[in-house]
PDB file of C-alpha atoms in Angstrom:
ATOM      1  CA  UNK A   1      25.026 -24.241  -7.099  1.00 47.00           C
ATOM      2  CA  UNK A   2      24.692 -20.826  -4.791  1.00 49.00           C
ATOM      3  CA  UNK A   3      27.058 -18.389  -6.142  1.00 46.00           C
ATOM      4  CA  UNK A   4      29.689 -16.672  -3.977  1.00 46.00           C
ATOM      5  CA  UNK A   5      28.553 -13.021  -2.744  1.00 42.00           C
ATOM      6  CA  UNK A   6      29.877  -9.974  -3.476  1.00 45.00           C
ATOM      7  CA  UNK A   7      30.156  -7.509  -0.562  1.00 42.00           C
ATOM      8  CA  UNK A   8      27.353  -4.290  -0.803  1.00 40.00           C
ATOM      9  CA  UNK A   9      27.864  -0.787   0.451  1.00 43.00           C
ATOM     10  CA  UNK A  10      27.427  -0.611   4.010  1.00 42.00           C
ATOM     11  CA  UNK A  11      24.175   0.525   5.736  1.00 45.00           C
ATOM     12  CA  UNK A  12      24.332   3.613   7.822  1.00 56.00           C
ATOM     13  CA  UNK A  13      23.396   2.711  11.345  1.00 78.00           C
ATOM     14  CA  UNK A  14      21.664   6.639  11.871  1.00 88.00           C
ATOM     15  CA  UNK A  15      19.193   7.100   9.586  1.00 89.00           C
ATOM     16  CA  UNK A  16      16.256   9.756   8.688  1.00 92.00           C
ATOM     17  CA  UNK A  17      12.878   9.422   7.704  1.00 94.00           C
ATOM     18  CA  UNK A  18      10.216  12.270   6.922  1.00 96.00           C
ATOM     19  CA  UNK A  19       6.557  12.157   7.618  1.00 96.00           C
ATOM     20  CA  UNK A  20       3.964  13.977   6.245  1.00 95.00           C
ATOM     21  CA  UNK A  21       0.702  11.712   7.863  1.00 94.00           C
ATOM     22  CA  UNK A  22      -0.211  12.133  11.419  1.00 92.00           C
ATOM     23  CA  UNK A  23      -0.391   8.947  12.205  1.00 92.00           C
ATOM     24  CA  UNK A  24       3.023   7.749  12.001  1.00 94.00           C
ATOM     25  CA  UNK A  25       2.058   3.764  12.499  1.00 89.00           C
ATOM     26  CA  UNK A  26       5.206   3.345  15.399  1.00 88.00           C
ATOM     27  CA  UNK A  27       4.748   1.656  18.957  1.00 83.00           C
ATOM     28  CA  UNK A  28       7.243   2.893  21.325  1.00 87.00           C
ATOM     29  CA  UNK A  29       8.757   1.613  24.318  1.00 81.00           C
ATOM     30  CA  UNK A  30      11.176   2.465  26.481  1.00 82.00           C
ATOM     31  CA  UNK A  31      14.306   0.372  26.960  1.00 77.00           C
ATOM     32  CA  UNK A  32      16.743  -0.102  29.880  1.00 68.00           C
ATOM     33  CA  UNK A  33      18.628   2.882  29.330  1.00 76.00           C
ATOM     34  CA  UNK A  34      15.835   5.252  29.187  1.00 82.00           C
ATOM     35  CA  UNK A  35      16.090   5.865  25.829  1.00 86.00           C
ATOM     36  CA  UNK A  36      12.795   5.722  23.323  1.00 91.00           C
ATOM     37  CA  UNK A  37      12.628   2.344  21.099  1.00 87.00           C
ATOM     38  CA  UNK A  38      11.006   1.666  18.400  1.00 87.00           C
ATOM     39  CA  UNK A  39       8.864  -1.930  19.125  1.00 77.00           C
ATOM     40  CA  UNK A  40       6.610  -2.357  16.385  1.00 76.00           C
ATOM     41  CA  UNK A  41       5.711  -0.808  12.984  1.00 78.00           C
ATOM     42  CA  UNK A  42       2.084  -1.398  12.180  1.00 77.00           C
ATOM     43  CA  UNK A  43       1.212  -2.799   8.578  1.00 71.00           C
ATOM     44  CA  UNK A  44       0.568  -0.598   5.895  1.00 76.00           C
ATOM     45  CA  UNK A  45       1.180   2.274   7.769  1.00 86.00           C
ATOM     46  CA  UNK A  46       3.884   5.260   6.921  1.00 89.00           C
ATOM     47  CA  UNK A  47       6.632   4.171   9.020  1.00 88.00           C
ATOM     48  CA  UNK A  48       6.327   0.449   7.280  1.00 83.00           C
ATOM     49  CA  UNK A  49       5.939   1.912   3.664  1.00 83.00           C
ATOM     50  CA  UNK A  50       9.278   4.026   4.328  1.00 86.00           C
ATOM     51  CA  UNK A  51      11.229   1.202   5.975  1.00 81.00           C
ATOM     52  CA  UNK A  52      11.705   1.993   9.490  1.00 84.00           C
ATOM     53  CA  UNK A  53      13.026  -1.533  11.724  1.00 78.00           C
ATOM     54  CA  UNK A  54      11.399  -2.334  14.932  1.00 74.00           C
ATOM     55  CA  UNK A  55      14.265  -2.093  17.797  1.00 75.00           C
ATOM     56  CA  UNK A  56      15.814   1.572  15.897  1.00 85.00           C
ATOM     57  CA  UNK A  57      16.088   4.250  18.234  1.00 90.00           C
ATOM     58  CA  UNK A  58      14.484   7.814  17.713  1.00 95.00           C
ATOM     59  CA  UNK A  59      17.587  10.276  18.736  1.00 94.00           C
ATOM     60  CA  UNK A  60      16.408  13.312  16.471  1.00 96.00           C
ATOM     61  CA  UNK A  61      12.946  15.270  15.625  1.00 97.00           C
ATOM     62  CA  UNK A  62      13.928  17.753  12.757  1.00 96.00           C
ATOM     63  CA  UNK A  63      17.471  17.765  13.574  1.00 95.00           C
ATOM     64  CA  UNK A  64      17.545  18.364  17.312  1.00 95.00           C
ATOM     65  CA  UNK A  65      18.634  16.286  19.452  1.00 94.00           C
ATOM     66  CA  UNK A  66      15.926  13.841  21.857  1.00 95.00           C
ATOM     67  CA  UNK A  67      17.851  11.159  22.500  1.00 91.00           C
ATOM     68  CA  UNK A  68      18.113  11.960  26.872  1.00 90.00           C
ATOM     69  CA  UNK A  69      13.866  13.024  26.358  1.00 92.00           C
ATOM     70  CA  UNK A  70      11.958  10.830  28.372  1.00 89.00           C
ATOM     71  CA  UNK A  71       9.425   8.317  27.002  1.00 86.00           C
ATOM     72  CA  UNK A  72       6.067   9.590  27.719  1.00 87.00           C
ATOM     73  CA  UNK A  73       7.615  13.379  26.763  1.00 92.00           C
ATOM     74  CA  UNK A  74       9.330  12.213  23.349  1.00 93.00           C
ATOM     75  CA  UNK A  75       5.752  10.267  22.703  1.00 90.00           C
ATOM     76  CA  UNK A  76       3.971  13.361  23.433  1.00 92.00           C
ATOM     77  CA  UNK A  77       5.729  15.297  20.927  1.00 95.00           C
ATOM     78  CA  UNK A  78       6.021  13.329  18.040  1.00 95.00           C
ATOM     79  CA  UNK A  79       1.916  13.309  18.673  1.00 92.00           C
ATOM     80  CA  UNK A  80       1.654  16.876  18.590  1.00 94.00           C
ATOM     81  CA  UNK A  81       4.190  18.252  15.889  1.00 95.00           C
ATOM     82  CA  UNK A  82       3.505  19.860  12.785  1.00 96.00           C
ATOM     83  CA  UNK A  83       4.498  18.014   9.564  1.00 96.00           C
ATOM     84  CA  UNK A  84       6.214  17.530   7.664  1.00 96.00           C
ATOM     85  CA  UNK A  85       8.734  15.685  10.619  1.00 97.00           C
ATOM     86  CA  UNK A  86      11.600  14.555  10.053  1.00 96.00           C
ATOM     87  CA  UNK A  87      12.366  11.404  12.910  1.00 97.00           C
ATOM     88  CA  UNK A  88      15.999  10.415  12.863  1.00 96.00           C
ATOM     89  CA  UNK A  89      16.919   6.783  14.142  1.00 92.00           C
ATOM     90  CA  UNK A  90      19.777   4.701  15.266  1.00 90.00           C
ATOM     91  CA  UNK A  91      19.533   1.540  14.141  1.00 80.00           C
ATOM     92  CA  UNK A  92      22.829   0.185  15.816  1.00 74.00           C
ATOM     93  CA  UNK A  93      20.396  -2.097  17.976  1.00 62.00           C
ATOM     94  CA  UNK A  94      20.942  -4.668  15.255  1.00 61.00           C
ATOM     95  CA  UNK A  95      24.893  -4.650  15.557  1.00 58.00           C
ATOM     96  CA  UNK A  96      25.896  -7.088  18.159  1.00 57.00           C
ATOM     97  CA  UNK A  97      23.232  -9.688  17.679  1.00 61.00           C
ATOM     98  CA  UNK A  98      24.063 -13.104  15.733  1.00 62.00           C
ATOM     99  CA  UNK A  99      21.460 -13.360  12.482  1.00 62.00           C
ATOM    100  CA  UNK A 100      19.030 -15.978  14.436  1.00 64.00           C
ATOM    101  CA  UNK A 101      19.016 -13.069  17.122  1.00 66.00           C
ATOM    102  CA  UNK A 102      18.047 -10.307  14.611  1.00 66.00           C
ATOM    103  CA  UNK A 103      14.945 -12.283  13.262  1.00 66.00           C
ATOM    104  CA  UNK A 104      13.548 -13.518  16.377  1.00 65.00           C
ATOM    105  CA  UNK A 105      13.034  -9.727  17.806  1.00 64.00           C
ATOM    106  CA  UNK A 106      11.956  -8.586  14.329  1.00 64.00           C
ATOM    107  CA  UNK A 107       9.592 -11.753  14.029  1.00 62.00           C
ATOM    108  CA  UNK A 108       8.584 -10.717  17.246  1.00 60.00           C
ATOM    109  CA  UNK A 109       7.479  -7.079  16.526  1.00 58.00           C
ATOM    110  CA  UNK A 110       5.761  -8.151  13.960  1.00 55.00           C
ATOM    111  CA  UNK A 111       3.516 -10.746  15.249  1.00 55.00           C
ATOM    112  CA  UNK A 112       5.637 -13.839  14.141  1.00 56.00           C
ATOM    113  CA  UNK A 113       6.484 -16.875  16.413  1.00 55.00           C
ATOM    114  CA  UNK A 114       9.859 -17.683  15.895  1.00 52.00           C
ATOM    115  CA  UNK A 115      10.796 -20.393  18.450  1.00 56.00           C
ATOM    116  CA  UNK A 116      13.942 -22.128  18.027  1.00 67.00           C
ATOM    117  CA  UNK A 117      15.185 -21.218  14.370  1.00 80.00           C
ATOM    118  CA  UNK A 118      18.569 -21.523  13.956  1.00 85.00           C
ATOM    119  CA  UNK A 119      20.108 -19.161  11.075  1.00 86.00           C
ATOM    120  CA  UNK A 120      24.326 -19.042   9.927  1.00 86.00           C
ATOM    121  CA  UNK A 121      25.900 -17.299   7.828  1.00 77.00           C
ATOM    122  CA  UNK A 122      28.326 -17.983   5.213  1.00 74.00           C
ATOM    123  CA  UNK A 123      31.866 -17.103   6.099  1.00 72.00           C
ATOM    124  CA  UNK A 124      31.225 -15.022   2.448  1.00 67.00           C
ATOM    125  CA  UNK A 125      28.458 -12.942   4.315  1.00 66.00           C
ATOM    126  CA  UNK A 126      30.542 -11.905   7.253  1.00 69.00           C
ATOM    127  CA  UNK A 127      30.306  -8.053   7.918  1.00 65.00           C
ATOM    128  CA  UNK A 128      27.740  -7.765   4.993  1.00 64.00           C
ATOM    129  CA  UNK A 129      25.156  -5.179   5.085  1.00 66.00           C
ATOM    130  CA  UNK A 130      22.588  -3.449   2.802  1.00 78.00           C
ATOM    131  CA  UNK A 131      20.574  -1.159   2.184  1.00 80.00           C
ATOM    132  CA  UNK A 132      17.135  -2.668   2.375  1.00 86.00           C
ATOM    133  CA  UNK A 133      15.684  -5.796   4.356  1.00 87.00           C
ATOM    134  CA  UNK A 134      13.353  -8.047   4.073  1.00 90.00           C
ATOM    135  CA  UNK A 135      10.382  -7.744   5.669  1.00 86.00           C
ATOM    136  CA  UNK A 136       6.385  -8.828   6.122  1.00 82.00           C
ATOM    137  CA  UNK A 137       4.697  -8.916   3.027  1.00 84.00           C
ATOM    138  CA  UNK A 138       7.698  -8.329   0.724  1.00 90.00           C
ATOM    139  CA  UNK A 139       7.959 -10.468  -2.470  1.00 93.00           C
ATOM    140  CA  UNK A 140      11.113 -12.239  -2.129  1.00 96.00           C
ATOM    141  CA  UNK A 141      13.237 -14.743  -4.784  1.00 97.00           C
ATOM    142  CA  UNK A 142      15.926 -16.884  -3.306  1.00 97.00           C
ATOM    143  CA  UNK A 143      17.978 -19.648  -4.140  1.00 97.00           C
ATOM    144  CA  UNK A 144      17.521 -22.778  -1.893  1.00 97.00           C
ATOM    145  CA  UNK A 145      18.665 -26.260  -0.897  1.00 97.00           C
ATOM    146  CA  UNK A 146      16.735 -28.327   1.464  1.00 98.00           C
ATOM    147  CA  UNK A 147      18.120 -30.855   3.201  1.00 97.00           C
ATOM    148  CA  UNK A 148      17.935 -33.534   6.378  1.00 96.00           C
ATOM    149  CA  UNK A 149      20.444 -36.086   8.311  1.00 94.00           C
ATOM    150  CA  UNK A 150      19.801 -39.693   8.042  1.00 90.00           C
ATOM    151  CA  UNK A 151      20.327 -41.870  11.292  1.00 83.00           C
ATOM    152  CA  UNK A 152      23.538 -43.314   9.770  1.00 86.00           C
ATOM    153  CA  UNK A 153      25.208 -40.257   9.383  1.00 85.00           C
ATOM    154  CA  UNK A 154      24.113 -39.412   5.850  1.00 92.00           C
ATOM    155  CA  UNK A 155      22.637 -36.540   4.020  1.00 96.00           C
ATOM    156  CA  UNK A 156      19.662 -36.381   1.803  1.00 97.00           C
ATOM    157  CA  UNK A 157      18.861 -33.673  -0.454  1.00 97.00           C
ATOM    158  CA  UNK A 158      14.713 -33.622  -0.766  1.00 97.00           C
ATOM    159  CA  UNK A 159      14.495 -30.381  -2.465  1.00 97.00           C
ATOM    160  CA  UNK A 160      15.945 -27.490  -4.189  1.00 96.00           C
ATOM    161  CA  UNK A 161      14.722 -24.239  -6.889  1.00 95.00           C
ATOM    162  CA  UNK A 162      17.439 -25.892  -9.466  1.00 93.00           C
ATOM    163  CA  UNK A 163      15.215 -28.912  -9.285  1.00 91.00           C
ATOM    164  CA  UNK A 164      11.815 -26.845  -9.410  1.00 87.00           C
ATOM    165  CA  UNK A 165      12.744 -24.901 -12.145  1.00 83.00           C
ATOM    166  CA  UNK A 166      16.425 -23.886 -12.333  1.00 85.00           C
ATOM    167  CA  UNK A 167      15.429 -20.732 -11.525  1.00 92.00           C
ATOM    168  CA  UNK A 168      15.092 -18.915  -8.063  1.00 96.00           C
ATOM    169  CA  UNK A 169      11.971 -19.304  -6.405  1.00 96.00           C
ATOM    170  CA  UNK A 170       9.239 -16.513  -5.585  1.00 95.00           C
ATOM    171  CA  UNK A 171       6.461 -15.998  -2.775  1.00 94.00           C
ATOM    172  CA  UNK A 172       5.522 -13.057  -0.622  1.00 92.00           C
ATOM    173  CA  UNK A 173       6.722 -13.144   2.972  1.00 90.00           C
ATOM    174  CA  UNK A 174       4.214 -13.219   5.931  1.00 80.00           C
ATOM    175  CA  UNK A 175       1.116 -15.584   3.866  1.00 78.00           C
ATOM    176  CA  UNK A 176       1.905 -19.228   5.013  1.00 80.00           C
ATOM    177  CA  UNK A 177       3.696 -19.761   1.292  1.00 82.00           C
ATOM    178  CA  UNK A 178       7.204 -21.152   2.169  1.00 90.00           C
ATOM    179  CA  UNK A 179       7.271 -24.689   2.109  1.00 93.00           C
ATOM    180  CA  UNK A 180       8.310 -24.656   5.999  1.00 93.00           C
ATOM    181  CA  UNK A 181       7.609 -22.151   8.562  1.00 88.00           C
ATOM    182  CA  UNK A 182      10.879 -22.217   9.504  1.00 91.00           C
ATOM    183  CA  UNK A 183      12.366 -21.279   5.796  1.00 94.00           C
ATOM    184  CA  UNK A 184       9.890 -18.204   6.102  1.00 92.00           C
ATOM    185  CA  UNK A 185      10.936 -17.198   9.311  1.00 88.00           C
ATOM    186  CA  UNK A 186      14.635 -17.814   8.153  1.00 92.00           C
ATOM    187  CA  UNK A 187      14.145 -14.724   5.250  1.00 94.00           C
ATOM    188  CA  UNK A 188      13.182 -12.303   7.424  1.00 90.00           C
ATOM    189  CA  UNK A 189      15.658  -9.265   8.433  1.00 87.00           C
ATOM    190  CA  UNK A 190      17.467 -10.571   4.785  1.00 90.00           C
ATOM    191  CA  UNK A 191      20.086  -8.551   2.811  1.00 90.00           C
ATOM    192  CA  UNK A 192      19.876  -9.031  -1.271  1.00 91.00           C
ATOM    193  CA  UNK A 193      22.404 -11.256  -2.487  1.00 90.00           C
ATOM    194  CA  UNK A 194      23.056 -12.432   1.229  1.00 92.00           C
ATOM    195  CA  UNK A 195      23.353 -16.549   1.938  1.00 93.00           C
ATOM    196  CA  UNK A 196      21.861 -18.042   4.941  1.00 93.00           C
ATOM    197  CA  UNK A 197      22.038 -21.804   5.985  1.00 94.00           C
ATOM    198  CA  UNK A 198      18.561 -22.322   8.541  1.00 95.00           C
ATOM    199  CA  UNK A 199      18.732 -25.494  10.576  1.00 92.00           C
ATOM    200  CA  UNK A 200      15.129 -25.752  11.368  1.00 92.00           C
ATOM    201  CA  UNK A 201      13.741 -27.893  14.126  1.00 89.00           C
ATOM    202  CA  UNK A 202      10.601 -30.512  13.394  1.00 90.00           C
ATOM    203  CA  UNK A 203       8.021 -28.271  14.833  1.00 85.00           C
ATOM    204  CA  UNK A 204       9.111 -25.109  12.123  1.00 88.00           C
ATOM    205  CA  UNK A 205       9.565 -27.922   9.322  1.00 92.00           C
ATOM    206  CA  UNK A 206       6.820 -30.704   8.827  1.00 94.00           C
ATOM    207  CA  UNK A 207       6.437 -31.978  12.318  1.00 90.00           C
ATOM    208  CA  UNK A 208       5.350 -35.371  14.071  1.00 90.00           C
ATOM    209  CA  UNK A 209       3.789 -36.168  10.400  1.00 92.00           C
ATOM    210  CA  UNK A 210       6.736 -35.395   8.374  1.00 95.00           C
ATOM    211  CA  UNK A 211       6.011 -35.522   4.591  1.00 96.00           C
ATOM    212  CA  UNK A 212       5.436 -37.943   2.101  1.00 95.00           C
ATOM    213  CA  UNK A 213       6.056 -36.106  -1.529  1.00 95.00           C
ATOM    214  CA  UNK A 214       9.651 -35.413   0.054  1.00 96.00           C
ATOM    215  CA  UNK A 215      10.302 -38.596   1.578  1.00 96.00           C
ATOM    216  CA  UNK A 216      11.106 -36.676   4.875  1.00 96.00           C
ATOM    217  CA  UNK A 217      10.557 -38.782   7.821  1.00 94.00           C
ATOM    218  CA  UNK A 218       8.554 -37.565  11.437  1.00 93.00           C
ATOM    219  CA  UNK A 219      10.284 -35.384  13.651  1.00 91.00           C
ATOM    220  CA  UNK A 220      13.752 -34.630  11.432  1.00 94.00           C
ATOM    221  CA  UNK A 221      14.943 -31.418  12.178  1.00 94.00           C
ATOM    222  CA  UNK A 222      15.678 -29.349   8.228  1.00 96.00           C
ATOM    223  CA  UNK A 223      18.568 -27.393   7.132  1.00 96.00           C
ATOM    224  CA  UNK A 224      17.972 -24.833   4.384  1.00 97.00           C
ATOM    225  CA  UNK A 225      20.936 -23.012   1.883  1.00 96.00           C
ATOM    226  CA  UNK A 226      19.085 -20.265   0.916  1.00 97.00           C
ATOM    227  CA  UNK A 227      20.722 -16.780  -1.308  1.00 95.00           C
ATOM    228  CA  UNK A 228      18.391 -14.064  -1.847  1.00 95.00           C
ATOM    229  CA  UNK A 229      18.157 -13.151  -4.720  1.00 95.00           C
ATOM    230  CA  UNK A 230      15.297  -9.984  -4.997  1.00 95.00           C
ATOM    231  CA  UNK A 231      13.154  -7.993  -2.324  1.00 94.00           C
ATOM    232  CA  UNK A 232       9.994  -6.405  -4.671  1.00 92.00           C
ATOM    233  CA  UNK A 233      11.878  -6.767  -7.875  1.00 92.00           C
ATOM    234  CA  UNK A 234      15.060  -5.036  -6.327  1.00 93.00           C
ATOM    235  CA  UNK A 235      18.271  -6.601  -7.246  1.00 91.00           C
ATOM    236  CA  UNK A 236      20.948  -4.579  -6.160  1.00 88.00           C
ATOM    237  CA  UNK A 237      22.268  -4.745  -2.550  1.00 86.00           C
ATOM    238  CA  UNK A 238      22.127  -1.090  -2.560  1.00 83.00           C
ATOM    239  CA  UNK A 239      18.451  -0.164  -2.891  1.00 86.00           C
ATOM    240  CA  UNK A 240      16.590   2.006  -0.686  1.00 83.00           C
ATOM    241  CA  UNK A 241      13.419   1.013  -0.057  1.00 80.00           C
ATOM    242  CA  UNK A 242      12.785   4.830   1.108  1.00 78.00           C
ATOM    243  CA  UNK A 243      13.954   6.042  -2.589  1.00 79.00           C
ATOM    244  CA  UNK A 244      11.801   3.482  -4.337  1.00 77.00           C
ATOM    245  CA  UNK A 245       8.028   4.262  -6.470  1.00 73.00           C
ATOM    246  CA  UNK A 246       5.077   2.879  -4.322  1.00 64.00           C
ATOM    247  CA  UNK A 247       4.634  -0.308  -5.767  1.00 55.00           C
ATOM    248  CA  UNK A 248       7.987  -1.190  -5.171  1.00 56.00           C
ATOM    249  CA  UNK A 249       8.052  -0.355  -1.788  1.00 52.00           C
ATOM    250  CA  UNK A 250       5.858  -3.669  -0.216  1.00 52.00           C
TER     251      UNK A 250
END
């Protein structure tokens, strides 16, 4: 059974980061409103070790103010200044999209197809927030339920981690481990100790084929409970990934 969720400290939406590497591992792009977004974070690289989410807005370089800077100029100068540099973002970006939103644009910028994923959340998760996210190549544990709709109205239950082991279940994000592609897809952008139910259509879950072991027919569509449980051995809603030793990091 998924246990209720208590509520973590809020996650400022303005953030800092400082950089001490030229390369900074950041694609920009401009958005609608002229201001400079941040579309992808390359793997590996210093922006991805210390955290930084694609679709966060650069507004300050050392504590001054760039936020009306053009593009091409901001680009420019973020090229050519001395480090350490301290890059302040916005990350409000997030704030009005629904969760399936959130990890189809991260999915997105980081490679991932993420086609018609469907993600709620609990009415326990509403306004919750965190500190750190999941991301690519994270190891994650989680809590999960898998389940399908029978023609007559019925649901079976095919799978669970109380049946594996009775213990959460483990796998690094981004390798083609998750049972589905749509469960992987649905633990992206995820707080610790947040609950998610994915309803995941045939082509994310096991297709024309369906599967066997589980009983699961062809073409069912999947829904998934899932409850995070750790990001990189991190089990408080509150850790930074910023603040964290290297190996803890990714």
């Amino acid at each position: 059974e998924l246990k209720e969720l208590k509520e973590p400290k809020p996650l400022p939406t303005v953030f800092s980061r400082t950089f001490t590497e030229r390369a900074i591992g950041m694609e920009l792009s401009e958005t609608s409103t002229g201001r400079t977004q941040v579309l992808r974070v390359a793997e590996g690289s210093a922006a991805w070790t210390l955290g930084v989410p694609p679709l966060s807005i650069i507004v300050a370089l050392n504590g001054n103010d760039v936020s009306t800077l053009k593009y091409s100029d901001l680009q420019a100068i973020i090229k050519k200044a001395p480090r350490p540099l301290e890059v302040t973002f916005d990350g409000s970006a997030y704030a009005g999209l629904r969760p399936d939103e959130i990890v189809k644009k991260a999915a997105q910028a980081q490679g991932m197809e993420a086609a018609t994923l469907k993600i709620e959340k609990t009415e326990a998760n509403k306004g919750l927030r965190c500190s750190m996210l999941t991301r690519v190549a994270d190891t994650v544990e989680f809590e999960y339920e898998a389940s399908y709709a029978t023609a007559t109205g019925g649901t079976v239950m095919f799978d669970s981690s109380a049946q594996r082991s009775r213990r959460p279940f483990a796998m690094a994000l981004g390798n083609g481990g998750a049972q589905t592609a749509g469960l992987e897809l649905g633990l992206l952008e995820m707080c610790i100790g947040e609950e998610r139910t994915l309803r995941v259509p045939p082509e994310l879950g096991f297709g024309r084929r369906g599967n066997k072991l589980y009983g699961v027919p062809p073409d069912t569509p999947l829904t998934y409970r899932v409850r995070l449980v750790s990001i990189n051995m991190q089990t408080d809603p509150a850790s930074d990934r910023a603040t964290l030793p290297d190996e803890q990091r990714y």
